[in-house]
């Protein structure tokens, strides 16, 4: 069943020359990648403190590595869904565009998005747990594999308590201060600093559209909200913009 998109939403987007899209795990839900919160969310089954903190890795690097390996396998089997593809299409329709994602699954790039920043890293990259250097090839005989320097490798993702990659963060906040419109898709809007971006954009006069299954802390500040599946709503928006 298709969701009704108000023509005023399309008109607002047509008036905007710079568009930012902020995404969270909900955008990959229709690719069968579990979200973090909600009924089937990862944090319902697993404890973030055991798996997604530097302390957890220090305590039990093998457990943490294997959990990320499990997630990598899930993601490798998945394909971009119509929401990812629609966002890649949006990039072509706006002169000035930035996709800001909290997702580490790389599905936006696989769908064709090029102007993007990955605020929480990428699960398919590894870095040295000692000096943070990105490492392509690893010594595979240990779990986790080791860097040439002998330290364990870790996934190049942001764990709780860690800082976000400064360049990505700076680019995201800079764009939020100057975009005309921001579409916030599939995020629960509770993990900062990413969750602050819509408020920053709004303070700088951007129009905010939220696309989510349900209301979130972003809903109150959004100018418009469309409740439903991103994989159904975003392709409709693109189709209406292209008429
Ligand atoms: P969450 O799991 O917190 O939220 C997912 C959101 O997507 C919820 O608001 C759902 O209602 C919505 N959603 C689910 N399916 C959807 C669909 N088909 N279409 C539209 N919306 C849908 O995920 P994030 O907000 O991304 O951080 O979580 C933020 C961060 O918390 C993650 O990046 C991760 C996590 O801990 C780190 O690992 C650092």
PDB file of C-alpha atoms and ligand atoms in Angstrom:
ATOM      1  CA  UNK A   1       0.000   0.000   0.000  1.00  0.00           C
ATOM      2  CA  UNK A   2       1.443   3.370  -0.914  1.00  0.00           C
ATOM      3  CA  UNK A   3       1.648   6.207   1.620  1.00  0.00           C
ATOM      4  CA  UNK A   4       0.205   9.557   0.584  1.00  0.00           C
ATOM      5  CA  UNK A   5       2.875  12.204   0.080  1.00  0.00           C
ATOM      6  CA  UNK A   6       1.548  15.757   0.408  1.00  0.00           C
ATOM      7  CA  UNK A   7       2.281  17.952  -2.610  1.00  0.00           C
ATOM      8  CA  UNK A   8       3.515  20.655  -0.190  1.00  0.00           C
ATOM      9  CA  UNK A   9       6.410  18.333   0.745  1.00  0.00           C
ATOM     10  CA  UNK A  10       7.433  17.994  -2.887  1.00  0.00           C
ATOM     11  CA  UNK A  11       7.086  21.764  -3.397  1.00  0.00           C
ATOM     12  CA  UNK A  12       9.329  22.382  -0.390  1.00  0.00           C
ATOM     13  CA  UNK A  13      11.994  20.068  -1.817  1.00  0.00           C
ATOM     14  CA  UNK A  14      11.702  21.707  -5.226  1.00  0.00           C
ATOM     15  CA  UNK A  15      12.418  25.081  -3.624  1.00  0.00           C
ATOM     16  CA  UNK A  16      15.570  23.735  -1.945  1.00  0.00           C
ATOM     17  CA  UNK A  17      18.894  23.854  -3.701  1.00  0.00           C
ATOM     18  CA  UNK A  18      20.854  22.082  -0.996  1.00  0.00           C
ATOM     19  CA  UNK A  19      19.627  18.877   0.603  1.00  0.00           C
ATOM     20  CA  UNK A  20      21.001  16.815   3.419  1.00  0.00           C
ATOM     21  CA  UNK A  21      19.800  13.297   4.206  1.00  0.00           C
ATOM     22  CA  UNK A  22      20.530  11.860   7.648  1.00  0.00           C
ATOM     23  CA  UNK A  23      20.073   8.104   7.930  1.00  0.00           C
ATOM     24  CA  UNK A  24      20.041   5.493  10.676  1.00  0.00           C
ATOM     25  CA  UNK A  25      19.610   1.750  10.936  1.00  0.00           C
ATOM     26  CA  UNK A  26      15.948   1.913   9.806  1.00  0.00           C
ATOM     27  CA  UNK A  27      17.062   2.620   6.253  1.00  0.00           C
ATOM     28  CA  UNK A  28      18.697  -0.818   6.116  1.00  0.00           C
ATOM     29  CA  UNK A  29      15.870  -2.656   7.904  1.00  0.00           C
ATOM     30  CA  UNK A  30      14.234  -3.570   4.591  1.00  0.00           C
ATOM     31  CA  UNK A  31      17.528  -5.180   3.560  1.00  0.00           C
ATOM     32  CA  UNK A  32      17.019  -7.518   6.552  1.00  0.00           C
ATOM     33  CA  UNK A  33      19.756  -5.931   8.616  1.00  0.00           C
ATOM     34  CA  UNK A  34      18.583  -5.647  12.221  1.00  0.00           C
ATOM     35  CA  UNK A  35      18.226  -2.183  13.752  1.00  0.00           C
ATOM     36  CA  UNK A  36      19.573  -1.482  17.259  1.00  0.00           C
ATOM     37  CA  UNK A  37      16.403  -0.594  19.117  1.00  0.00           C
ATOM     38  CA  UNK A  38      12.801  -1.680  18.669  1.00  0.00           C
ATOM     39  CA  UNK A  39      11.267  -5.163  18.814  1.00  0.00           C
ATOM     40  CA  UNK A  40      14.000  -7.088  16.941  1.00  0.00           C
ATOM     41  CA  UNK A  41      16.784  -4.615  17.681  1.00  0.00           C
ATOM     42  CA  UNK A  42      20.327  -5.832  18.355  1.00  0.00           C
ATOM     43  CA  UNK A  43      20.390  -4.106  21.746  1.00  0.00           C
ATOM     44  CA  UNK A  44      17.419  -6.265  22.818  1.00  0.00           C
ATOM     45  CA  UNK A  45      19.485  -9.434  22.416  1.00  0.00           C
ATOM     46  CA  UNK A  46      23.008  -8.179  23.086  1.00  0.00           C
ATOM     47  CA  UNK A  47      24.377  -5.750  25.644  1.00  0.00           C
ATOM     48  CA  UNK A  48      26.191  -2.805  24.074  1.00  0.00           C
ATOM     49  CA  UNK A  49      28.578  -2.685  27.056  1.00  0.00           C
ATOM     50  CA  UNK A  50      29.734  -6.249  26.260  1.00  0.00           C
ATOM     51  CA  UNK A  51      30.258  -5.672  22.536  1.00  0.00           C
ATOM     52  CA  UNK A  52      30.527  -2.053  21.498  1.00  0.00           C
ATOM     53  CA  UNK A  53      32.882  -0.302  23.895  1.00  0.00           C
ATOM     54  CA  UNK A  54      36.687  -0.102  24.035  1.00  0.00           C
ATOM     55  CA  UNK A  55      36.511  -1.714  27.501  1.00  0.00           C
ATOM     56  CA  UNK A  56      34.601  -4.691  26.088  1.00  0.00           C
ATOM     57  CA  UNK A  57      37.317  -5.156  23.451  1.00  0.00           C
ATOM     58  CA  UNK A  58      40.060  -4.979  26.090  1.00  0.00           C
ATOM     59  CA  UNK A  59      38.242  -7.557  28.216  1.00  0.00           C
ATOM     60  CA  UNK A  60      37.324 -10.010  25.486  1.00  0.00           C
ATOM     61  CA  UNK A  61      38.675  -9.107  22.023  1.00  0.00           C
ATOM     62  CA  UNK A  62      37.712 -12.493  20.561  1.00  0.00           C
ATOM     63  CA  UNK A  63      34.046 -12.142  21.547  1.00  0.00           C
ATOM     64  CA  UNK A  64      33.837  -8.604  20.151  1.00  0.00           C
ATOM     65  CA  UNK A  65      35.644  -9.566  16.921  1.00  0.00           C
ATOM     66  CA  UNK A  66      33.371 -12.560  16.380  1.00  0.00           C
ATOM     67  CA  UNK A  67      30.253 -10.468  16.926  1.00  0.00           C
ATOM     68  CA  UNK A  68      31.429  -8.052  14.225  1.00  0.00           C
ATOM     69  CA  UNK A  69      32.292 -10.981  11.951  1.00  0.00           C
ATOM     70  CA  UNK A  70      28.727 -12.253  12.411  1.00  0.00           C
ATOM     71  CA  UNK A  71      27.360  -8.835  11.472  1.00  0.00           C
ATOM     72  CA  UNK A  72      29.701  -8.589   8.477  1.00  0.00           C
ATOM     73  CA  UNK A  73      28.374 -11.911   7.175  1.00  0.00           C
ATOM     74  CA  UNK A  74      24.771 -10.694   7.554  1.00  0.00           C
ATOM     75  CA  UNK A  75      25.568  -7.496   5.675  1.00  0.00           C
ATOM     76  CA  UNK A  76      27.529  -9.260   2.931  1.00  0.00           C
ATOM     77  CA  UNK A  77      24.447 -11.333   2.131  1.00  0.00           C
ATOM     78  CA  UNK A  78      22.229  -8.221   2.017  1.00  0.00           C
ATOM     79  CA  UNK A  79      21.555  -5.892  -0.910  1.00  0.00           C
ATOM     80  CA  UNK A  80      20.657  -2.212  -0.990  1.00  0.00           C
ATOM     81  CA  UNK A  81      16.886  -1.732  -0.831  1.00  0.00           C
ATOM     82  CA  UNK A  82      14.678   0.846  -2.615  1.00  0.00           C
ATOM     83  CA  UNK A  83      15.351   3.400   0.164  1.00  0.00           C
ATOM     84  CA  UNK A  84      19.125   3.292  -0.431  1.00  0.00           C
ATOM     85  CA  UNK A  85      18.558   3.522  -4.168  1.00  0.00           C
ATOM     86  CA  UNK A  86      16.153   6.472  -3.820  1.00  0.00           C
ATOM     87  CA  UNK A  87      18.715   8.344  -1.687  1.00  0.00           C
ATOM     88  CA  UNK A  88      21.353   7.773  -4.381  1.00  0.00           C
ATOM     89  CA  UNK A  89      18.841   9.220  -6.886  1.00  0.00           C
ATOM     90  CA  UNK A  90      18.213  12.262  -4.673  1.00  0.00           C
ATOM     91  CA  UNK A  91      21.938  13.036  -4.826  1.00  0.00           C
ATOM     92  CA  UNK A  92      21.585  13.520  -8.590  1.00  0.00           C
ATOM     93  CA  UNK A  93      18.583  15.835  -8.250  1.00  0.00           C
ATOM     94  CA  UNK A  94      20.186  18.444  -5.984  1.00  0.00           C
ATOM     95  CA  UNK A  95      23.076  20.726  -6.875  1.00  0.00           C
ATOM     96  CA  UNK A  96      24.348  20.627  -3.328  1.00  0.00           C
ATOM     97  CA  UNK A  97      23.860  17.382  -1.434  1.00  0.00           C
ATOM     98  CA  UNK A  98      25.262  15.478   1.512  1.00  0.00           C
ATOM     99  CA  UNK A  99      24.229  12.106   2.854  1.00  0.00           C
ATOM    100  CA  UNK A 100      25.128  11.752   6.523  1.00  0.00           C
ATOM    101  CA  UNK A 101      24.809   8.186   7.747  1.00  0.00           C
ATOM    102  CA  UNK A 102      25.167   6.565  11.129  1.00  0.00           C
ATOM    103  CA  UNK A 103      25.206   3.182   9.425  1.00  0.00           C
ATOM    104  CA  UNK A 104      28.393   1.168   9.155  1.00  0.00           C
ATOM    105  CA  UNK A 105      27.064  -1.330   6.593  1.00  0.00           C
ATOM    106  CA  UNK A 106      28.278   0.378   3.407  1.00  0.00           C
ATOM    107  CA  UNK A 107      24.919  -0.175   1.674  1.00  0.00           C
ATOM    108  CA  UNK A 108      24.596   3.480   0.680  1.00  0.00           C
ATOM    109  CA  UNK A 109      27.813   3.283  -1.327  1.00  0.00           C
ATOM    110  CA  UNK A 110      26.723  -0.010  -2.851  1.00  0.00           C
ATOM    111  CA  UNK A 111      23.496   1.732  -3.950  1.00  0.00           C
ATOM    112  CA  UNK A 112      25.536   4.429  -5.723  1.00  0.00           C
ATOM    113  CA  UNK A 113      25.717   7.258  -3.171  1.00  0.00           C
ATOM    114  CA  UNK A 114      28.970   9.193  -3.524  1.00  0.00           C
ATOM    115  CA  UNK A 115      28.529  12.384  -1.534  1.00  0.00           C
ATOM    116  CA  UNK A 116      28.370  10.809   1.896  1.00  0.00           C
ATOM    117  CA  UNK A 117      29.950  10.833   5.309  1.00  0.00           C
ATOM    118  CA  UNK A 118      29.948   7.797   7.564  1.00  0.00           C
ATOM    119  CA  UNK A 119      29.713   9.203  11.086  1.00  0.00           C
ATOM    120  CA  UNK A 120      30.133   5.869  12.850  1.00  0.00           C
ATOM    121  CA  UNK A 121      32.735   4.335  10.531  1.00  0.00           C
ATOM    122  CA  UNK A 122      32.512   1.277   8.309  1.00  0.00           C
ATOM    123  CA  UNK A 123      32.330  -2.314   9.479  1.00  0.00           C
ATOM    124  CA  UNK A 124      34.360  -3.593   6.510  1.00  0.00           C
ATOM    125  CA  UNK A 125      37.451  -1.574   7.402  1.00  0.00           C
ATOM    126  CA  UNK A 126      39.864  -2.541  10.156  1.00  0.00           C
ATOM    127  CA  UNK A 127      42.315  -0.503  12.102  1.00  0.00           C
ATOM    128  CA  UNK A 128      45.122  -1.139  14.518  1.00  0.00           C
ATOM    129  CA  UNK A 129      43.816  -1.062  18.097  1.00  0.00           C
ATOM    130  CA  UNK A 130      47.106   0.524  19.214  1.00  0.00           C
ATOM    131  CA  UNK A 131      47.636   3.489  16.887  1.00  0.00           C
ATOM    132  CA  UNK A 132      44.360   3.624  14.913  1.00  0.00           C
ATOM    133  CA  UNK A 133      46.063   3.170  11.521  1.00  0.00           C
ATOM    134  CA  UNK A 134      43.793   1.622   8.859  1.00  0.00           C
ATOM    135  CA  UNK A 135      45.085  -1.836   7.967  1.00  0.00           C
ATOM    136  CA  UNK A 136      44.145  -3.628   4.759  1.00  0.00           C
ATOM    137  CA  UNK A 137      45.948  -6.927   5.139  1.00  0.00           C
ATOM    138  CA  UNK A 138      46.035  -8.689   8.472  1.00  0.00           C
ATOM    139  CA  UNK A 139      47.991 -11.561   9.996  1.00  0.00           C
ATOM    140  CA  UNK A 140      45.139 -14.017   9.996  1.00  0.00           C
ATOM    141  CA  UNK A 141      46.302 -16.740  12.375  1.00  0.00           C
ATOM    142  CA  UNK A 142      44.915 -15.049  15.486  1.00  0.00           C
ATOM    143  CA  UNK A 143      41.367 -14.030  16.397  1.00  0.00           C
ATOM    144  CA  UNK A 144      41.199 -11.065  16.200  1.00  0.00           C
ATOM    145  CA  UNK A 145      43.867 -10.869  13.504  1.00  0.00           C
ATOM    146  CA  UNK A 146      46.902  -8.792  14.365  1.00  0.00           C
ATOM    147  CA  UNK A 147      48.487  -5.725  12.847  1.00  0.00           C
ATOM    148  CA  UNK A 148      52.135  -5.910  11.768  1.00  0.00           C
ATOM    149  CA  UNK A 149      52.999  -4.167  15.027  1.00  0.00           C
ATOM    150  CA  UNK A 150      51.545  -7.104  16.970  1.00  0.00           C
ATOM    151  CA  UNK A 151      48.463  -5.318  18.336  1.00  0.00           C
ATOM    152  CA  UNK A 152      44.989  -6.662  17.598  1.00  0.00           C
ATOM    153  CA  UNK A 153      42.971  -5.256  14.734  1.00  0.00           C
ATOM    154  CA  UNK A 154      39.531  -3.876  15.486  1.00  0.00           C
ATOM    155  CA  UNK A 155      36.679  -2.841  13.202  1.00  0.00           C
ATOM    156  CA  UNK A 156      36.843   0.801  12.106  1.00  0.00           C
ATOM    157  CA  UNK A 157      33.569   1.675  13.808  1.00  0.00           C
ATOM    158  CA  UNK A 158      32.770   4.093  16.606  1.00  0.00           C
ATOM    159  CA  UNK A 159      32.088   2.440  19.937  1.00  0.00           C
ATOM    160  CA  UNK A 160      30.212   3.946  22.864  1.00  0.00           C
ATOM    161  CA  UNK A 161      32.435   6.388  24.687  1.00  0.00           C
ATOM    162  CA  UNK A 162      34.604   7.081  21.617  1.00  0.00           C
ATOM    163  CA  UNK A 163      34.833  10.221  19.512  1.00  0.00           C
ATOM    164  CA  UNK A 164      33.443  10.326  16.008  1.00  0.00           C
ATOM    165  CA  UNK A 165      35.883  10.703  13.085  1.00  0.00           C
ATOM    166  CA  UNK A 166      36.638  14.466  13.194  1.00  0.00           C
ATOM    167  CA  UNK A 167      36.575  15.080   9.440  1.00  0.00           C
ATOM    168  CA  UNK A 168      33.184  13.368   8.981  1.00  0.00           C
ATOM    169  CA  UNK A 169      31.749  15.151  11.990  1.00  0.00           C
ATOM    170  CA  UNK A 170      32.972  18.547  10.845  1.00  0.00           C
ATOM    171  CA  UNK A 171      31.608  18.034   7.331  1.00  0.00           C
ATOM    172  CA  UNK A 172      28.213  16.908   8.646  1.00  0.00           C
ATOM    173  CA  UNK A 173      27.804  19.844  11.031  1.00  0.00           C
ATOM    174  CA  UNK A 174      29.053  22.349   8.486  1.00  0.00           C
ATOM    175  CA  UNK A 175      26.522  21.115   5.935  1.00  0.00           C
ATOM    176  CA  UNK A 176      23.738  21.134   8.543  1.00  0.00           C
ATOM    177  CA  UNK A 177      24.317  24.846   9.085  1.00  0.00           C
ATOM    178  CA  UNK A 178      23.812  25.691   5.434  1.00  0.00           C
ATOM    179  CA  UNK A 179      21.391  23.183   3.879  1.00  0.00           C
ATOM    180  CA  UNK A 180      17.925  24.346   2.841  1.00  0.00           C
ATOM    181  CA  UNK A 181      16.322  21.017   3.693  1.00  0.00           C
ATOM    182  CA  UNK A 182      17.123  17.876   5.638  1.00  0.00           C
ATOM    183  CA  UNK A 183      15.402  14.489   5.382  1.00  0.00           C
ATOM    184  CA  UNK A 184      15.883  12.368   8.497  1.00  0.00           C
ATOM    185  CA  UNK A 185      15.304   8.708   7.748  1.00  0.00           C
ATOM    186  CA  UNK A 186      15.104   5.638   9.989  1.00  0.00           C
ATOM    187  CA  UNK A 187      16.853   6.868  13.093  1.00  0.00           C
ATOM    188  CA  UNK A 188      15.584   6.775  16.647  1.00  0.00           C
ATOM    189  CA  UNK A 189      17.248  10.170  17.123  1.00  0.00           C
ATOM    190  CA  UNK A 190      18.724   9.450  20.518  1.00  0.00           C
ATOM    191  CA  UNK A 191      22.427   8.894  19.874  1.00  0.00           C
ATOM    192  CA  UNK A 192      24.370  12.157  19.863  1.00  0.00           C
ATOM    193  CA  UNK A 193      26.067  13.954  18.237  1.00  0.00           C
ATOM    194  CA  UNK A 194      24.266  12.620  15.119  1.00  0.00           C
ATOM    195  CA  UNK A 195      20.890  13.218  16.751  1.00  0.00           C
ATOM    196  CA  UNK A 196      21.734  16.927  17.144  1.00  0.00           C
ATOM    197  CA  UNK A 197      22.091  17.507  13.401  1.00  0.00           C
ATOM    198  CA  UNK A 198      18.375  18.099  12.672  1.00  0.00           C
ATOM    199  CA  UNK A 199      18.211  20.701  15.481  1.00  0.00           C
ATOM    200  CA  UNK A 200      21.314  22.436  14.121  1.00  0.00           C
ATOM    201  CA  UNK A 201      19.842  22.479  10.612  1.00  0.00           C
ATOM    202  CA  UNK A 202      16.543  23.794  11.964  1.00  0.00           C
ATOM    203  CA  UNK A 203      18.295  26.584  13.910  1.00  0.00           C
ATOM    204  CA  UNK A 204      19.844  27.608  10.605  1.00  0.00           C
ATOM    205  CA  UNK A 205      16.405  27.748   8.958  1.00  0.00           C
ATOM    206  CA  UNK A 206      16.394  24.423   7.140  1.00  0.00           C
ATOM    207  CA  UNK A 207      13.104  22.653   6.544  1.00  0.00           C
ATOM    208  CA  UNK A 208      13.100  19.209   8.203  1.00  0.00           C
ATOM    209  CA  UNK A 209      11.234  16.136   6.958  1.00  0.00           C
ATOM    210  CA  UNK A 210      11.229  12.953   9.011  1.00  0.00           C
ATOM    211  CA  UNK A 211      10.583   9.510   7.507  1.00  0.00           C
ATOM    212  CA  UNK A 212      10.160   6.793  10.110  1.00  0.00           C
ATOM    213  CA  UNK A 213       7.812   3.995  11.140  1.00  0.00           C
ATOM    214  CA  UNK A 214       6.977   5.893  14.310  1.00  0.00           C
ATOM    215  CA  UNK A 215       7.385   9.169  16.177  1.00  0.00           C
ATOM    216  CA  UNK A 216      10.839   9.909  17.606  1.00  0.00           C
ATOM    217  CA  UNK A 217      12.466  12.811  19.477  1.00  0.00           C
ATOM    218  CA  UNK A 218      12.999  14.391  16.020  1.00  0.00           C
ATOM    219  CA  UNK A 219       9.254  14.499  15.316  1.00  0.00           C
ATOM    220  CA  UNK A 220       8.654  17.564  17.500  1.00  0.00           C
ATOM    221  CA  UNK A 221      11.093  19.711  15.568  1.00  0.00           C
ATOM    222  CA  UNK A 222      10.369  18.295  12.106  1.00  0.00           C
ATOM    223  CA  UNK A 223       8.277  20.492   9.822  1.00  0.00           C
ATOM    224  CA  UNK A 224       6.721  17.398   8.274  1.00  0.00           C
ATOM    225  CA  UNK A 225       6.746  13.710   9.151  1.00  0.00           C
ATOM    226  CA  UNK A 226       5.777  10.765   7.014  1.00  0.00           C
ATOM    227  CA  UNK A 227       5.202   7.562   8.951  1.00  0.00           C
ATOM    228  CA  UNK A 228       5.814   4.352   7.028  1.00  0.00           C
ATOM    229  CA  UNK A 229       8.585   2.328   5.440  1.00  0.00           C
ATOM    230  CA  UNK A 230      11.503   4.241   4.000  1.00  0.00           C
ATOM    231  CA  UNK A 231      11.689   1.778   1.090  1.00  0.00           C
ATOM    232  CA  UNK A 232       8.166   2.756   0.066  1.00  0.00           C
ATOM    233  CA  UNK A 233       8.177   6.473   0.864  1.00  0.00           C
ATOM    234  CA  UNK A 234      11.529   7.604  -0.554  1.00  0.00           C
ATOM    235  CA  UNK A 235      11.037   6.107  -4.040  1.00  0.00           C
ATOM    236  CA  UNK A 236       7.649   7.871  -4.195  1.00  0.00           C
ATOM    237  CA  UNK A 237       9.260  11.181  -3.283  1.00  0.00           C
ATOM    238  CA  UNK A 238      11.901  10.710  -5.989  1.00  0.00           C
ATOM    239  CA  UNK A 239       9.259   9.777  -8.559  1.00  0.00           C
ATOM    240  CA  UNK A 240       7.213  12.890  -7.703  1.00  0.00           C
ATOM    241  CA  UNK A 241      10.291  15.123  -7.916  1.00  0.00           C
ATOM    242  CA  UNK A 242      11.111  13.758 -11.345  1.00  0.00           C
ATOM    243  CA  UNK A 243       7.665  14.463 -12.883  1.00  0.00           C
TER     244      UNK A 243
HETATM  245  P1  LIG B   1      17.881   2.569  15.993  1.00  0.00           P
HETATM  246  O1  LIG B   1      17.806   1.081  15.979  1.00  0.00           O
HETATM  247  O2  LIG B   1      18.048   3.238  17.300  1.00  0.00           O
HETATM  248  O3  LIG B   1      16.583   3.188  15.318  1.00  0.00           O
HETATM  249  C1  LIG B   1      16.074   2.716  14.109  1.00  0.00           C
HETATM  250  C2  LIG B   1      14.921   3.599  13.703  1.00  0.00           C
HETATM  251  O4  LIG B   1      14.494   3.187  12.420  1.00  0.00           O
HETATM  252  C3  LIG B   1      13.703   3.519  14.628  1.00  0.00           C
HETATM  253  O5  LIG B   1      13.257   4.836  14.922  1.00  0.00           O
HETATM  254  C4  LIG B   1      12.657   2.760  13.787  1.00  0.00           C
HETATM  255  O6  LIG B   1      11.334   3.201  14.051  1.00  0.00           O
HETATM  256  C5  LIG B   1      13.079   3.139  12.383  1.00  0.00           C
HETATM  257  N1  LIG B   1      12.734   2.157  11.338  1.00  0.00           N
HETATM  258  C6  LIG B   1      12.810   0.801  11.405  1.00  0.00           C
HETATM  259  N2  LIG B   1      12.478   0.239  10.232  1.00  0.00           N
HETATM  260  C7  LIG B   1      12.190   1.275   9.380  1.00  0.00           C
HETATM  261  C8  LIG B   1      11.772   1.360   8.012  1.00  0.00           C
HETATM  262  N3  LIG B   1      11.603   0.265   7.264  1.00  0.00           N
HETATM  263  N4  LIG B   1      11.580   2.583   7.494  1.00  0.00           N
HETATM  264  C9  LIG B   1      11.740   3.722   8.234  1.00  0.00           C
HETATM  265  N5  LIG B   1      12.124   3.691   9.525  1.00  0.00           N
HETATM  266  C10 LIG B   1      12.353   2.500  10.090  1.00  0.00           C
HETATM  267  O7  LIG B   1      19.052   2.973  14.963  1.00  0.00           O
HETATM  268  P2  LIG B   1      19.881   4.328  14.875  1.00  0.00           P
HETATM  269  O8  LIG B   1      19.038   5.509  15.132  1.00  0.00           O
HETATM  270  O9  LIG B   1      20.638   4.271  13.610  1.00  0.00           O
HETATM  271  O10 LIG B   1      25.698   3.456  17.105  1.00  0.00           O
HETATM  272  O11 LIG B   1      20.891   4.150  16.075  1.00  0.00           O
HETATM  273  C11 LIG B   1      21.858   5.133  16.266  1.00  0.00           C
HETATM  274  C12 LIG B   1      23.131   4.490  16.735  1.00  0.00           C
HETATM  275  O12 LIG B   1      22.888   3.702  17.901  1.00  0.00           O
HETATM  276  C13 LIG B   1      23.748   3.484  15.759  1.00  0.00           C
HETATM  277  O13 LIG B   1      24.529   4.103  14.757  1.00  0.00           O
HETATM  278  C14 LIG B   1      24.575   2.647  16.661  1.00  0.00           C
HETATM  279  C15 LIG B   1      23.587   2.433  17.762  1.00  0.00           C
HETATM  280  O14 LIG B   1      24.083   2.064  18.989  1.00  0.00           O
HETATM  281  C16 LIG B   1      26.890   2.919  17.285  1.00  0.00           C
HETATM  282  O15 LIG B   1      27.099   1.725  17.109  1.00  0.00           O
HETATM  283  C17 LIG B   1      27.924   3.906  17.703  1.00  0.00           C
END
